[in-house]
Amino acid sequence: MQAVYSDRYQIDLGLHVFPTAKYRLIAERLSQRPDITFVEPEPATWAQLALVHTAEYLAKMRDGTLGETELEQLELPWSVGMVDGFRLMVGGTIQTALLATGLEVTSLTSKIREDGSALRLATSNVGVVCHVGGGLHHAFPNHGEGFCPFNDVAVAARVLQDRGLERIAVVDLDVHHGNGTAFIFESDPRVFTLSLHQQHNYPLWKPRSTLDVGLPDGAHDATYLRELERALPQVMAHRPQCVFFLAGADPYEDDQLGGLRLTRDGLRRRDRMVIETVRAAGVPLVVTLAGGYARRLEDTVAIHLATIEEASVSN
Ligand SMILES: [Zn+2]
């Protein structure tokens, strides 16, 4: 399986609850697996970012002229490195989406394609590609929020629309509501947005997704999986040509910013349910990591690794 990743995702944010080291730690573990091929992304261009974000906001991000309130809302310190790192991460989600949908192949894959017999092996897992990054669902067109400067999934969805895809779905299972994504696609019937989240948590204002499932505080595996099982058929009824999965690790019971009580096993079953459903329908799947703030960083890393493991098996 292909995994899109860059070492430059480890962005220096000073003392911060957002552990950008998780990307590197996950990649280190994945590099021991011979079945994973890493793909280095290119940064999203400013023109690609402008498919979603306003020119005014992008200029402020680029020039470092965000106001105090805007920085408080973004909850990240501005620096050239921060902007570059996240622009690269948006490029990573675009790249993942292009690979999953077969709109772009890596040079490695195209080399293998010259040999027909190797092709079958190499493409046995085409359709599911993981991004060891992404899921920045709190970013709006005109401002960033909650550690999300740019909305990578929304930008990648717009890129796919430009390439001719008519129906796209977003399955957002981060513990926090996907407010930016919901807002961006609120009046675009071509994109089905599902957000399954803790109702009484950030963000306070939750623009309407196509389907919102707000869970009560402390919901356990059984409740969560039952709701997911009910929601997924509605997503697939949209007949998406590509599904973006935000596999947030923060519904975990020991997360510092989440108030649900999912176990690691429950999260793995969640991932399996999404991946198997999308795969059974023969639809390309773009996996992004989204949030994860467990008290112990190794738990966050293990949860994300389990997601990638689920995506790379049972083909
Ligand atoms: Zn989150």
PDB file of C-alpha atoms and ligand atoms in Angstrom:
ATOM      1  CA  MET A   1       0.000   0.000   0.000  1.00  0.00           C
ATOM      2  CA  GLN A   2       1.098   3.513  -0.686  1.00  0.00           C
ATOM      3  CA  ALA A   3       1.456   5.972   2.186  1.00  0.00           C
ATOM      4  CA  VAL A   4       1.942   9.661   1.565  1.00  0.00           C
ATOM      5  CA  TYR A   5       4.210  11.328   4.115  1.00  0.00           C
ATOM      6  CA  SER A   6       6.940  13.908   4.657  1.00  0.00           C
ATOM      7  CA  ASP A   7       9.378  14.414   7.525  1.00  0.00           C
ATOM      8  CA  ARG A   8       8.507  18.086   7.267  1.00  0.00           C
ATOM      9  CA  TYR A   9       5.112  17.399   8.894  1.00  0.00           C
ATOM     10  CA  GLN A  10       6.865  17.605  12.231  1.00  0.00           C
ATOM     11  CA  ILE A  11       6.231  21.304  12.679  1.00  0.00           C
ATOM     12  CA  ASP A  12       7.734  23.208  15.587  1.00  0.00           C
ATOM     13  CA  LEU A  13       4.801  24.668  17.526  1.00  0.00           C
ATOM     14  CA  GLY A  14       6.665  25.160  20.798  1.00  0.00           C
ATOM     15  CA  LEU A  15       4.865  23.708  23.819  1.00  0.00           C
ATOM     16  CA  HIS A  16       1.573  22.580  22.320  1.00  0.00           C
ATOM     17  CA  VAL A  17      -1.095  19.921  22.876  1.00  0.00           C
ATOM     18  CA  PHE A  18      -0.943  19.069  19.153  1.00  0.00           C
ATOM     19  CA  PRO A  19       1.876  16.506  18.897  1.00  0.00           C
ATOM     20  CA  THR A  20       3.199  16.939  15.343  1.00  0.00           C
ATOM     21  CA  ALA A  21       5.885  14.395  16.267  1.00  0.00           C
ATOM     22  CA  LYS A  22       3.198  11.734  15.854  1.00  0.00           C
ATOM     23  CA  TYR A  23       3.592  11.790  12.072  1.00  0.00           C
ATOM     24  CA  ARG A  24       7.274  10.940  12.251  1.00  0.00           C
ATOM     25  CA  LEU A  25       6.748   8.283  14.916  1.00  0.00           C
ATOM     26  CA  ILE A  26       4.091   6.599  12.779  1.00  0.00           C
ATOM     27  CA  ALA A  27       6.253   6.776   9.651  1.00  0.00           C
ATOM     28  CA  GLU A  28       9.203   5.271  11.533  1.00  0.00           C
ATOM     29  CA  ARG A  29       7.105   2.288  12.500  1.00  0.00           C
ATOM     30  CA  LEU A  30       5.702   1.939   8.981  1.00  0.00           C
ATOM     31  CA  SER A  31       9.160   2.052   7.432  1.00  0.00           C
ATOM     32  CA  GLN A  32       9.811  -1.385   8.943  1.00  0.00           C
ATOM     33  CA  ARG A  33       7.022  -2.830   6.823  1.00  0.00           C
ATOM     34  CA  PRO A  34       8.020  -3.997   3.335  1.00  0.00           C
ATOM     35  CA  ASP A  35       4.456  -3.698   2.016  1.00  0.00           C
ATOM     36  CA  ILE A  36       4.339   0.077   2.536  1.00  0.00           C
ATOM     37  CA  THR A  37       5.662   2.384  -0.183  1.00  0.00           C
ATOM     38  CA  PHE A  38       6.199   5.979   0.896  1.00  0.00           C
ATOM     39  CA  VAL A  39       5.312   8.815  -1.436  1.00  0.00           C
ATOM     40  CA  GLU A  40       6.702  12.301  -0.745  1.00  0.00           C
ATOM     41  CA  PRO A  41       4.137  15.029  -1.460  1.00  0.00           C
ATOM     42  CA  GLU A  42       4.548  18.422  -3.119  1.00  0.00           C
ATOM     43  CA  PRO A  43       3.163  21.477  -1.311  1.00  0.00           C
ATOM     44  CA  ALA A  44      -0.315  22.546  -2.380  1.00  0.00           C
ATOM     45  CA  THR A  45      -0.001  25.578  -4.633  1.00  0.00           C
ATOM     46  CA  TRP A  46      -1.609  28.846  -3.537  1.00  0.00           C
ATOM     47  CA  ALA A  47      -3.947  28.444  -6.515  1.00  0.00           C
ATOM     48  CA  GLN A  48      -5.074  25.049  -5.178  1.00  0.00           C
ATOM     49  CA  LEU A  49      -5.631  26.537  -1.715  1.00  0.00           C
ATOM     50  CA  ALA A  50      -7.697  29.264  -3.391  1.00  0.00           C
ATOM     51  CA  LEU A  51     -10.168  26.598  -4.561  1.00  0.00           C
ATOM     52  CA  VAL A  52     -11.441  26.741  -0.967  1.00  0.00           C
ATOM     53  CA  HIS A  53      -9.886  29.710   0.817  1.00  0.00           C
ATOM     54  CA  THR A  54     -10.357  33.429   0.224  1.00  0.00           C
ATOM     55  CA  ALA A  55      -7.575  35.534  -1.289  1.00  0.00           C
ATOM     56  CA  GLU A  56      -7.599  37.825   1.767  1.00  0.00           C
ATOM     57  CA  TYR A  57      -7.075  34.962   4.190  1.00  0.00           C
ATOM     58  CA  LEU A  58      -4.355  33.345   2.090  1.00  0.00           C
ATOM     59  CA  ALA A  59      -2.491  36.650   1.854  1.00  0.00           C
ATOM     60  CA  LYS A  60      -2.564  36.995   5.645  1.00  0.00           C
ATOM     61  CA  MET A  61      -1.324  33.429   6.096  1.00  0.00           C
ATOM     62  CA  ARG A  62       1.442  33.925   3.572  1.00  0.00           C
ATOM     63  CA  ASP A  63       2.586  37.302   4.896  1.00  0.00           C
ATOM     64  CA  GLY A  64       2.103  36.632   8.589  1.00  0.00           C
ATOM     65  CA  THR A  65      -0.390  39.472   9.013  1.00  0.00           C
ATOM     66  CA  LEU A  66      -3.140  37.609  10.872  1.00  0.00           C
ATOM     67  CA  GLY A  67      -4.730  39.645  13.653  1.00  0.00           C
ATOM     68  CA  GLU A  68      -4.614  38.688  17.307  1.00  0.00           C
ATOM     69  CA  THR A  69      -8.163  37.290  17.320  1.00  0.00           C
ATOM     70  CA  GLU A  70      -7.465  35.269  14.190  1.00  0.00           C
ATOM     71  CA  LEU A  71      -4.380  33.731  15.801  1.00  0.00           C
ATOM     72  CA  GLU A  72      -6.346  32.922  18.956  1.00  0.00           C
ATOM     73  CA  GLN A  73      -8.954  31.179  16.847  1.00  0.00           C
ATOM     74  CA  LEU A  74      -6.317  29.238  14.920  1.00  0.00           C
ATOM     75  CA  GLU A  75      -4.574  28.275  18.169  1.00  0.00           C
ATOM     76  CA  LEU A  76      -1.198  27.973  16.438  1.00  0.00           C
ATOM     77  CA  PRO A  77       1.794  30.314  16.490  1.00  0.00           C
ATOM     78  CA  TRP A  78       2.411  31.786  13.046  1.00  0.00           C
ATOM     79  CA  SER A  79       5.753  31.094  11.380  1.00  0.00           C
ATOM     80  CA  VAL A  80       6.974  30.493   7.845  1.00  0.00           C
ATOM     81  CA  GLY A  81       7.699  26.897   8.875  1.00  0.00           C
ATOM     82  CA  MET A  82       4.145  26.428  10.150  1.00  0.00           C
ATOM     83  CA  VAL A  83       2.598  27.720   6.921  1.00  0.00           C
ATOM     84  CA  ASP A  84       4.980  25.683   4.747  1.00  0.00           C
ATOM     85  CA  GLY A  85       4.412  22.523   6.788  1.00  0.00           C
ATOM     86  CA  PHE A  86       0.643  22.714   6.526  1.00  0.00           C
ATOM     87  CA  ARG A  87       0.731  23.703   2.856  1.00  0.00           C
ATOM     88  CA  LEU A  88       2.778  20.565   2.286  1.00  0.00           C
ATOM     89  CA  MET A  89       0.249  18.554   4.278  1.00  0.00           C
ATOM     90  CA  VAL A  90      -2.595  19.824   2.069  1.00  0.00           C
ATOM     91  CA  GLY A  91      -0.487  18.757  -0.907  1.00  0.00           C
ATOM     92  CA  GLY A  92      -0.219  15.356   0.780  1.00  0.00           C
ATOM     93  CA  THR A  93      -3.984  14.921   0.913  1.00  0.00           C
ATOM     94  CA  ILE A  94      -4.283  16.024  -2.727  1.00  0.00           C
ATOM     95  CA  GLN A  95      -1.597  13.496  -3.676  1.00  0.00           C
ATOM     96  CA  THR A  96      -3.313  10.752  -1.672  1.00  0.00           C
ATOM     97  CA  ALA A  97      -6.620  11.494  -3.397  1.00  0.00           C
ATOM     98  CA  LEU A  98      -5.041  11.464  -6.867  1.00  0.00           C
ATOM     99  CA  LEU A  99      -3.356   8.125  -6.144  1.00  0.00           C
ATOM    100  CA  ALA A 100      -6.472   6.539  -4.642  1.00  0.00           C
ATOM    101  CA  THR A 101      -8.635   7.560  -7.595  1.00  0.00           C
ATOM    102  CA  GLY A 102      -5.984   6.531 -10.108  1.00  0.00           C
ATOM    103  CA  LEU A 103      -5.870  10.062 -11.533  1.00  0.00           C
ATOM    104  CA  GLU A 104      -2.151  10.093 -10.868  1.00  0.00           C
ATOM    105  CA  VAL A 105       0.351   7.275 -10.485  1.00  0.00           C
ATOM    106  CA  THR A 106       3.741   7.457  -8.843  1.00  0.00           C
ATOM    107  CA  SER A 107       6.836   6.953 -10.949  1.00  0.00           C
ATOM    108  CA  LEU A 108       7.367   3.681  -9.075  1.00  0.00           C
ATOM    109  CA  THR A 109       3.945   2.377 -10.038  1.00  0.00           C
ATOM    110  CA  SER A 110       4.374   3.460 -13.648  1.00  0.00           C
ATOM    111  CA  LYS A 111       7.735   1.676 -13.832  1.00  0.00           C
ATOM    112  CA  ILE A 112       6.171  -1.488 -12.519  1.00  0.00           C
ATOM    113  CA  ARG A 113       3.407  -1.085 -15.081  1.00  0.00           C
ATOM    114  CA  GLU A 114       5.825  -1.861 -17.909  1.00  0.00           C
ATOM    115  CA  ASP A 115       5.772  -5.419 -16.633  1.00  0.00           C
ATOM    116  CA  GLY A 116       2.240  -6.725 -16.818  1.00  0.00           C
ATOM    117  CA  SER A 117       2.654  -9.517 -14.299  1.00  0.00           C
ATOM    118  CA  ALA A 118       4.041  -7.186 -11.677  1.00  0.00           C
ATOM    119  CA  LEU A 119       1.186  -4.812 -12.351  1.00  0.00           C
ATOM    120  CA  ARG A 120      -1.395  -7.085 -10.784  1.00  0.00           C
ATOM    121  CA  LEU A 121       0.651  -7.342  -7.621  1.00  0.00           C
ATOM    122  CA  ALA A 122       1.436  -3.663  -7.496  1.00  0.00           C
ATOM    123  CA  THR A 123      -2.132  -2.579  -7.999  1.00  0.00           C
ATOM    124  CA  SER A 124      -3.771  -5.151  -5.745  1.00  0.00           C
ATOM    125  CA  ASN A 125      -4.323  -2.386  -3.228  1.00  0.00           C
ATOM    126  CA  VAL A 126      -5.111   0.472  -5.599  1.00  0.00           C
ATOM    127  CA  GLY A 127      -8.096   2.283  -4.249  1.00  0.00           C
ATOM    128  CA  VAL A 128      -6.986   2.644  -0.631  1.00  0.00           C
ATOM    129  CA  VAL A 129      -4.198   5.108   0.056  1.00  0.00           C
ATOM    130  CA  CYS A 130      -3.212   6.465   3.461  1.00  0.00           C
ATOM    131  CA  HIS A 131      -1.991   9.923   4.235  1.00  0.00           C
ATOM    132  CA  VAL A 132       0.192   9.973   7.343  1.00  0.00           C
ATOM    133  CA  GLY A 133      -1.195  13.442   7.982  1.00  0.00           C
ATOM    134  CA  GLY A 134      -4.201  15.599   7.121  1.00  0.00           C
ATOM    135  CA  GLY A 135      -7.760  15.869   8.384  1.00  0.00           C
ATOM    136  CA  LEU A 136      -7.661  19.625   9.077  1.00  0.00           C
ATOM    137  CA  HIS A 137     -11.437  19.909   9.215  1.00  0.00           C
ATOM    138  CA  HIS A 138     -11.819  23.070  11.303  1.00  0.00           C
ATOM    139  CA  ALA A 139     -10.482  25.419   8.611  1.00  0.00           C
ATOM    140  CA  PHE A 140     -13.061  27.695   6.955  1.00  0.00           C
ATOM    141  CA  PRO A 141     -12.671  29.592   3.649  1.00  0.00           C
ATOM    142  CA  ASN A 142     -11.834  32.860   5.406  1.00  0.00           C
ATOM    143  CA  HIS A 143     -10.173  31.749   8.640  1.00  0.00           C
ATOM    144  CA  GLY A 144      -8.356  28.918  10.369  1.00  0.00           C
ATOM    145  CA  GLU A 145      -9.502  27.345  13.607  1.00  0.00           C
ATOM    146  CA  GLY A 146      -8.490  24.703  16.131  1.00  0.00           C
ATOM    147  CA  PHE A 147      -4.980  23.869  14.797  1.00  0.00           C
ATOM    148  CA  CYS A 148      -6.264  23.830  11.193  1.00  0.00           C
ATOM    149  CA  PRO A 149      -4.873  26.595   8.944  1.00  0.00           C
ATOM    150  CA  PHE A 150      -6.104  25.079   5.640  1.00  0.00           C
ATOM    151  CA  ASN A 151      -8.836  22.534   4.967  1.00  0.00           C
ATOM    152  CA  ASP A 152      -6.864  19.798   3.205  1.00  0.00           C
ATOM    153  CA  VAL A 153      -9.804  17.469   2.539  1.00  0.00           C
ATOM    154  CA  ALA A 154     -11.919  20.278   1.086  1.00  0.00           C
ATOM    155  CA  VAL A 155      -9.072  21.422  -1.175  1.00  0.00           C
ATOM    156  CA  ALA A 156      -8.430  17.850  -2.354  1.00  0.00           C
ATOM    157  CA  ALA A 157     -12.162  17.350  -3.001  1.00  0.00           C
ATOM    158  CA  ARG A 158     -12.199  20.512  -5.123  1.00  0.00           C
ATOM    159  CA  VAL A 159      -9.175  19.244  -7.064  1.00  0.00           C
ATOM    160  CA  LEU A 160     -11.032  15.970  -7.759  1.00  0.00           C
ATOM    161  CA  GLN A 161     -14.107  17.917  -8.865  1.00  0.00           C
ATOM    162  CA  ASP A 162     -11.888  19.872 -11.274  1.00  0.00           C
ATOM    163  CA  ARG A 163     -10.699  16.529 -12.624  1.00  0.00           C
ATOM    164  CA  GLY A 164     -14.276  15.481 -13.333  1.00  0.00           C
ATOM    165  CA  LEU A 165     -15.492  13.629 -10.237  1.00  0.00           C
ATOM    166  CA  GLU A 166     -19.143  14.309  -9.649  1.00  0.00           C
ATOM    167  CA  ARG A 167     -19.881  12.709  -6.295  1.00  0.00           C
ATOM    168  CA  ILE A 168     -17.600  12.718  -3.270  1.00  0.00           C
ATOM    169  CA  ALA A 169     -18.185  11.767   0.369  1.00  0.00           C
ATOM    170  CA  VAL A 170     -16.427  12.768   3.569  1.00  0.00           C
ATOM    171  CA  VAL A 171     -16.632  10.426   6.559  1.00  0.00           C
ATOM    172  CA  ASP A 172     -15.435  12.521   9.476  1.00  0.00           C
ATOM    173  CA  LEU A 173     -14.958  10.423  12.616  1.00  0.00           C
ATOM    174  CA  ASP A 174     -12.784  12.828  14.573  1.00  0.00           C
ATOM    175  CA  VAL A 175     -14.315  13.405  18.019  1.00  0.00           C
ATOM    176  CA  HIS A 176     -14.849  17.076  17.098  1.00  0.00           C
ATOM    177  CA  HIS A 177     -17.496  18.208  14.636  1.00  0.00           C
ATOM    178  CA  GLY A 178     -16.173  18.865  11.109  1.00  0.00           C
ATOM    179  CA  ASN A 179     -17.365  22.478  11.127  1.00  0.00           C
ATOM    180  CA  GLY A 180     -15.149  23.884   8.366  1.00  0.00           C
ATOM    181  CA  THR A 181     -15.836  21.026   5.972  1.00  0.00           C
ATOM    182  CA  ALA A 182     -19.583  21.156   6.671  1.00  0.00           C
ATOM    183  CA  PHE A 183     -19.640  24.897   5.996  1.00  0.00           C
ATOM    184  CA  ILE A 184     -17.621  24.643   2.780  1.00  0.00           C
ATOM    185  CA  PHE A 185     -19.890  22.002   1.246  1.00  0.00           C
ATOM    186  CA  GLU A 186     -23.184  23.102   2.815  1.00  0.00           C
ATOM    187  CA  SER A 187     -24.610  24.178  -0.537  1.00  0.00           C
ATOM    188  CA  ASP A 188     -22.759  21.690  -2.737  1.00  0.00           C
ATOM    189  CA  PRO A 189     -24.973  18.620  -3.200  1.00  0.00           C
ATOM    190  CA  ARG A 190     -22.112  16.814  -4.967  1.00  0.00           C
ATOM    191  CA  VAL A 191     -20.321  16.336  -1.652  1.00  0.00           C
ATOM    192  CA  PHE A 192     -21.924  14.259   1.111  1.00  0.00           C
ATOM    193  CA  THR A 193     -20.483  15.164   4.505  1.00  0.00           C
ATOM    194  CA  LEU A 194     -20.930  12.901   7.514  1.00  0.00           C
ATOM    195  CA  SER A 195     -19.728  14.056  10.905  1.00  0.00           C
ATOM    196  CA  LEU A 196     -19.999  11.660  13.832  1.00  0.00           C
ATOM    197  CA  HIS A 197     -18.787  13.531  16.878  1.00  0.00           C
ATOM    198  CA  GLN A 198     -19.219  14.330  20.552  1.00  0.00           C
ATOM    199  CA  GLN A 199     -22.114  16.810  20.636  1.00  0.00           C
ATOM    200  CA  HIS A 200     -21.007  18.806  23.687  1.00  0.00           C
ATOM    201  CA  ASN A 201     -17.485  19.641  22.650  1.00  0.00           C
ATOM    202  CA  TYR A 202     -15.631  22.123  20.472  1.00  0.00           C
ATOM    203  CA  PRO A 203     -16.691  23.666  18.103  1.00  0.00           C
ATOM    204  CA  LEU A 204     -19.623  25.460  19.698  1.00  0.00           C
ATOM    205  CA  TRP A 205     -21.105  26.458  16.322  1.00  0.00           C
ATOM    206  CA  LYS A 206     -21.674  23.399  14.182  1.00  0.00           C
ATOM    207  CA  PRO A 207     -22.735  24.255  10.627  1.00  0.00           C
ATOM    208  CA  ARG A 208     -24.894  21.522   9.168  1.00  0.00           C
ATOM    209  CA  SER A 209     -23.228  18.533   7.523  1.00  0.00           C
ATOM    210  CA  THR A 210     -25.307  16.411   5.146  1.00  0.00           C
ATOM    211  CA  LEU A 211     -25.563  14.018   8.091  1.00  0.00           C
ATOM    212  CA  ASP A 212     -24.618  14.972  11.628  1.00  0.00           C
ATOM    213  CA  VAL A 213     -24.565  12.425  14.426  1.00  0.00           C
ATOM    214  CA  GLY A 214     -23.893  14.109  17.766  1.00  0.00           C
ATOM    215  CA  LEU A 215     -23.017  11.571  20.451  1.00  0.00           C
ATOM    216  CA  PRO A 216     -23.562  12.077  24.198  1.00  0.00           C
ATOM    217  CA  ASP A 217     -20.603  12.559  26.530  1.00  0.00           C
ATOM    218  CA  GLY A 218     -18.955   9.309  27.518  1.00  0.00           C
ATOM    219  CA  ALA A 219     -20.426   7.213  24.680  1.00  0.00           C
ATOM    220  CA  HIS A 220     -18.804   3.767  24.526  1.00  0.00           C
ATOM    221  CA  ASP A 221     -17.814   1.461  21.660  1.00  0.00           C
ATOM    222  CA  ALA A 222     -21.247  -0.153  21.263  1.00  0.00           C
ATOM    223  CA  THR A 223     -23.161   3.136  20.921  1.00  0.00           C
ATOM    224  CA  TYR A 224     -20.570   4.579  18.603  1.00  0.00           C
ATOM    225  CA  LEU A 225     -20.379   1.548  16.318  1.00  0.00           C
ATOM    226  CA  ARG A 226     -24.161   1.226  16.196  1.00  0.00           C
ATOM    227  CA  GLU A 227     -24.501   4.848  15.063  1.00  0.00           C
ATOM    228  CA  LEU A 228     -21.739   4.426  12.508  1.00  0.00           C
ATOM    229  CA  GLU A 229     -23.376   1.300  11.144  1.00  0.00           C
ATOM    230  CA  ARG A 230     -26.580   3.283  10.641  1.00  0.00           C
ATOM    231  CA  ALA A 231     -24.834   6.246   9.043  1.00  0.00           C
ATOM    232  CA  LEU A 232     -22.586   4.502   6.513  1.00  0.00           C
ATOM    233  CA  PRO A 233     -25.351   3.203   4.219  1.00  0.00           C
ATOM    234  CA  GLN A 234     -26.594   6.785   3.867  1.00  0.00           C
ATOM    235  CA  VAL A 235     -23.106   7.869   2.805  1.00  0.00           C
ATOM    236  CA  MET A 236     -22.839   5.072   0.257  1.00  0.00           C
ATOM    237  CA  ALA A 237     -26.326   5.817  -1.087  1.00  0.00           C
ATOM    238  CA  HIS A 238     -24.796   9.036  -2.423  1.00  0.00           C
ATOM    239  CA  ARG A 239     -22.806   6.712  -4.753  1.00  0.00           C
ATOM    240  CA  PRO A 240     -19.511   8.523  -4.133  1.00  0.00           C
ATOM    241  CA  GLN A 241     -16.657   8.136  -6.598  1.00  0.00           C
ATOM    242  CA  CYS A 242     -14.209   8.812  -3.792  1.00  0.00           C
ATOM    243  CA  VAL A 243     -14.500   8.733  -0.001  1.00  0.00           C
ATOM    244  CA  PHE A 244     -12.331  10.783   2.338  1.00  0.00           C
ATOM    245  CA  PHE A 245     -12.011   9.233   5.800  1.00  0.00           C
ATOM    246  CA  LEU A 246     -10.914  11.380   8.748  1.00  0.00           C
ATOM    247  CA  ALA A 247      -9.843   8.674  11.168  1.00  0.00           C
ATOM    248  CA  GLY A 248      -9.382  10.878  14.227  1.00  0.00           C
ATOM    249  CA  ALA A 249      -7.753   9.122  17.185  1.00  0.00           C
ATOM    250  CA  ASP A 250      -9.450  11.484  19.626  1.00  0.00           C
ATOM    251  CA  PRO A 251     -12.685   9.546  20.344  1.00  0.00           C
ATOM    252  CA  TYR A 252     -10.302   7.453  22.490  1.00  0.00           C
ATOM    253  CA  GLU A 253     -11.183   7.119  26.180  1.00  0.00           C
ATOM    254  CA  ASP A 254      -7.899   8.666  27.340  1.00  0.00           C
ATOM    255  CA  ASP A 255      -7.876  11.656  24.995  1.00  0.00           C
ATOM    256  CA  GLN A 256      -7.232  15.075  26.551  1.00  0.00           C
ATOM    257  CA  LEU A 257      -9.538  16.975  24.174  1.00  0.00           C
ATOM    258  CA  GLY A 258     -12.258  14.373  23.711  1.00  0.00           C
ATOM    259  CA  GLY A 259     -15.047  13.158  25.975  1.00  0.00           C
ATOM    260  CA  LEU A 260     -16.029   9.856  24.386  1.00  0.00           C
ATOM    261  CA  ARG A 261     -14.929   6.504  25.794  1.00  0.00           C
ATOM    262  CA  LEU A 262     -13.861   4.408  22.835  1.00  0.00           C
ATOM    263  CA  THR A 263     -11.313   1.683  23.481  1.00  0.00           C
ATOM    264  CA  ARG A 264      -8.438   1.012  21.121  1.00  0.00           C
ATOM    265  CA  ASP A 265     -10.244  -2.126  20.005  1.00  0.00           C
ATOM    266  CA  GLY A 266     -13.422  -0.125  19.383  1.00  0.00           C
ATOM    267  CA  LEU A 267     -11.483   2.356  17.246  1.00  0.00           C
ATOM    268  CA  ARG A 268      -9.983  -0.470  15.241  1.00  0.00           C
ATOM    269  CA  ARG A 269     -13.438  -1.931  14.644  1.00  0.00           C
ATOM    270  CA  ARG A 270     -14.618   1.536  13.595  1.00  0.00           C
ATOM    271  CA  ASP A 271     -11.822   1.767  11.024  1.00  0.00           C
ATOM    272  CA  ARG A 272     -12.490  -1.738   9.748  1.00  0.00           C
ATOM    273  CA  MET A 273     -16.175  -0.930   9.293  1.00  0.00           C
ATOM    274  CA  VAL A 274     -15.455   2.158   7.191  1.00  0.00           C
ATOM    275  CA  ILE A 275     -12.683   0.559   5.158  1.00  0.00           C
ATOM    276  CA  GLU A 276     -14.609  -2.648   4.450  1.00  0.00           C
ATOM    277  CA  THR A 277     -17.778  -0.768   3.504  1.00  0.00           C
ATOM    278  CA  VAL A 278     -16.008   1.525   1.062  1.00  0.00           C
ATOM    279  CA  ARG A 279     -13.832  -1.230  -0.340  1.00  0.00           C
ATOM    280  CA  ALA A 280     -16.804  -3.582  -0.840  1.00  0.00           C
ATOM    281  CA  ALA A 281     -18.434  -0.864  -2.933  1.00  0.00           C
ATOM    282  CA  GLY A 282     -15.268  -0.623  -5.052  1.00  0.00           C
ATOM    283  CA  VAL A 283     -14.856   3.068  -4.227  1.00  0.00           C
ATOM    284  CA  PRO A 284     -11.438   4.754  -3.837  1.00  0.00           C
ATOM    285  CA  LEU A 285     -10.665   5.598  -0.226  1.00  0.00           C
ATOM    286  CA  VAL A 286      -8.446   8.407   1.048  1.00  0.00           C
ATOM    287  CA  VAL A 287      -7.457   7.864   4.679  1.00  0.00           C
ATOM    288  CA  THR A 288      -6.318  10.890   6.689  1.00  0.00           C
ATOM    289  CA  LEU A 289      -5.356  10.855  10.366  1.00  0.00           C
ATOM    290  CA  ALA A 290      -6.997  13.993  11.833  1.00  0.00           C
ATOM    291  CA  GLY A 291      -6.823  14.635  15.612  1.00  0.00           C
ATOM    292  CA  GLY A 292      -5.318  12.647  18.464  1.00  0.00           C
ATOM    293  CA  TYR A 293      -4.327  14.018  21.864  1.00  0.00           C
ATOM    294  CA  ALA A 294      -4.061  11.003  24.141  1.00  0.00           C
ATOM    295  CA  ARG A 295      -2.344  11.574  27.461  1.00  0.00           C
ATOM    296  CA  ARG A 296       0.307   9.132  26.290  1.00  0.00           C
ATOM    297  CA  LEU A 297       1.614   9.957  22.806  1.00  0.00           C
ATOM    298  CA  GLU A 298       2.263   6.264  22.145  1.00  0.00           C
ATOM    299  CA  ASP A 299      -1.492   5.606  22.393  1.00  0.00           C
ATOM    300  CA  THR A 300      -2.208   8.164  19.671  1.00  0.00           C
ATOM    301  CA  VAL A 301       0.522   6.645  17.523  1.00  0.00           C
ATOM    302  CA  ALA A 302      -0.794   3.111  18.102  1.00  0.00           C
ATOM    303  CA  ILE A 303      -4.369   4.121  17.207  1.00  0.00           C
ATOM    304  CA  HIS A 304      -3.261   5.747  13.942  1.00  0.00           C
ATOM    305  CA  LEU A 305      -1.050   2.753  13.134  1.00  0.00           C
ATOM    306  CA  ALA A 306      -4.013   0.438  13.653  1.00  0.00           C
ATOM    307  CA  THR A 307      -6.011   2.501  11.146  1.00  0.00           C
ATOM    308  CA  ILE A 308      -3.238   2.152   8.559  1.00  0.00           C
ATOM    309  CA  GLU A 309      -2.936  -1.547   9.332  1.00  0.00           C
ATOM    310  CA  GLU A 310      -6.652  -2.051   8.731  1.00  0.00           C
ATOM    311  CA  ALA A 311      -6.353  -0.157   5.451  1.00  0.00           C
ATOM    312  CA  SER A 312      -3.457  -2.319   4.271  1.00  0.00           C
ATOM    313  CA  VAL A 313      -4.963  -5.760   4.955  1.00  0.00           C
ATOM    314  CA  SER A 314      -7.807  -7.896   3.647  1.00  0.00           C
ATOM    315  CA  ASN A 315      -7.558  -7.045  -0.001  1.00  0.00           C
TER     316      ASN A 315
HETATM  317 ZN    ZN B   1     -10.409  16.471  16.900  1.00  0.00          ZN
END
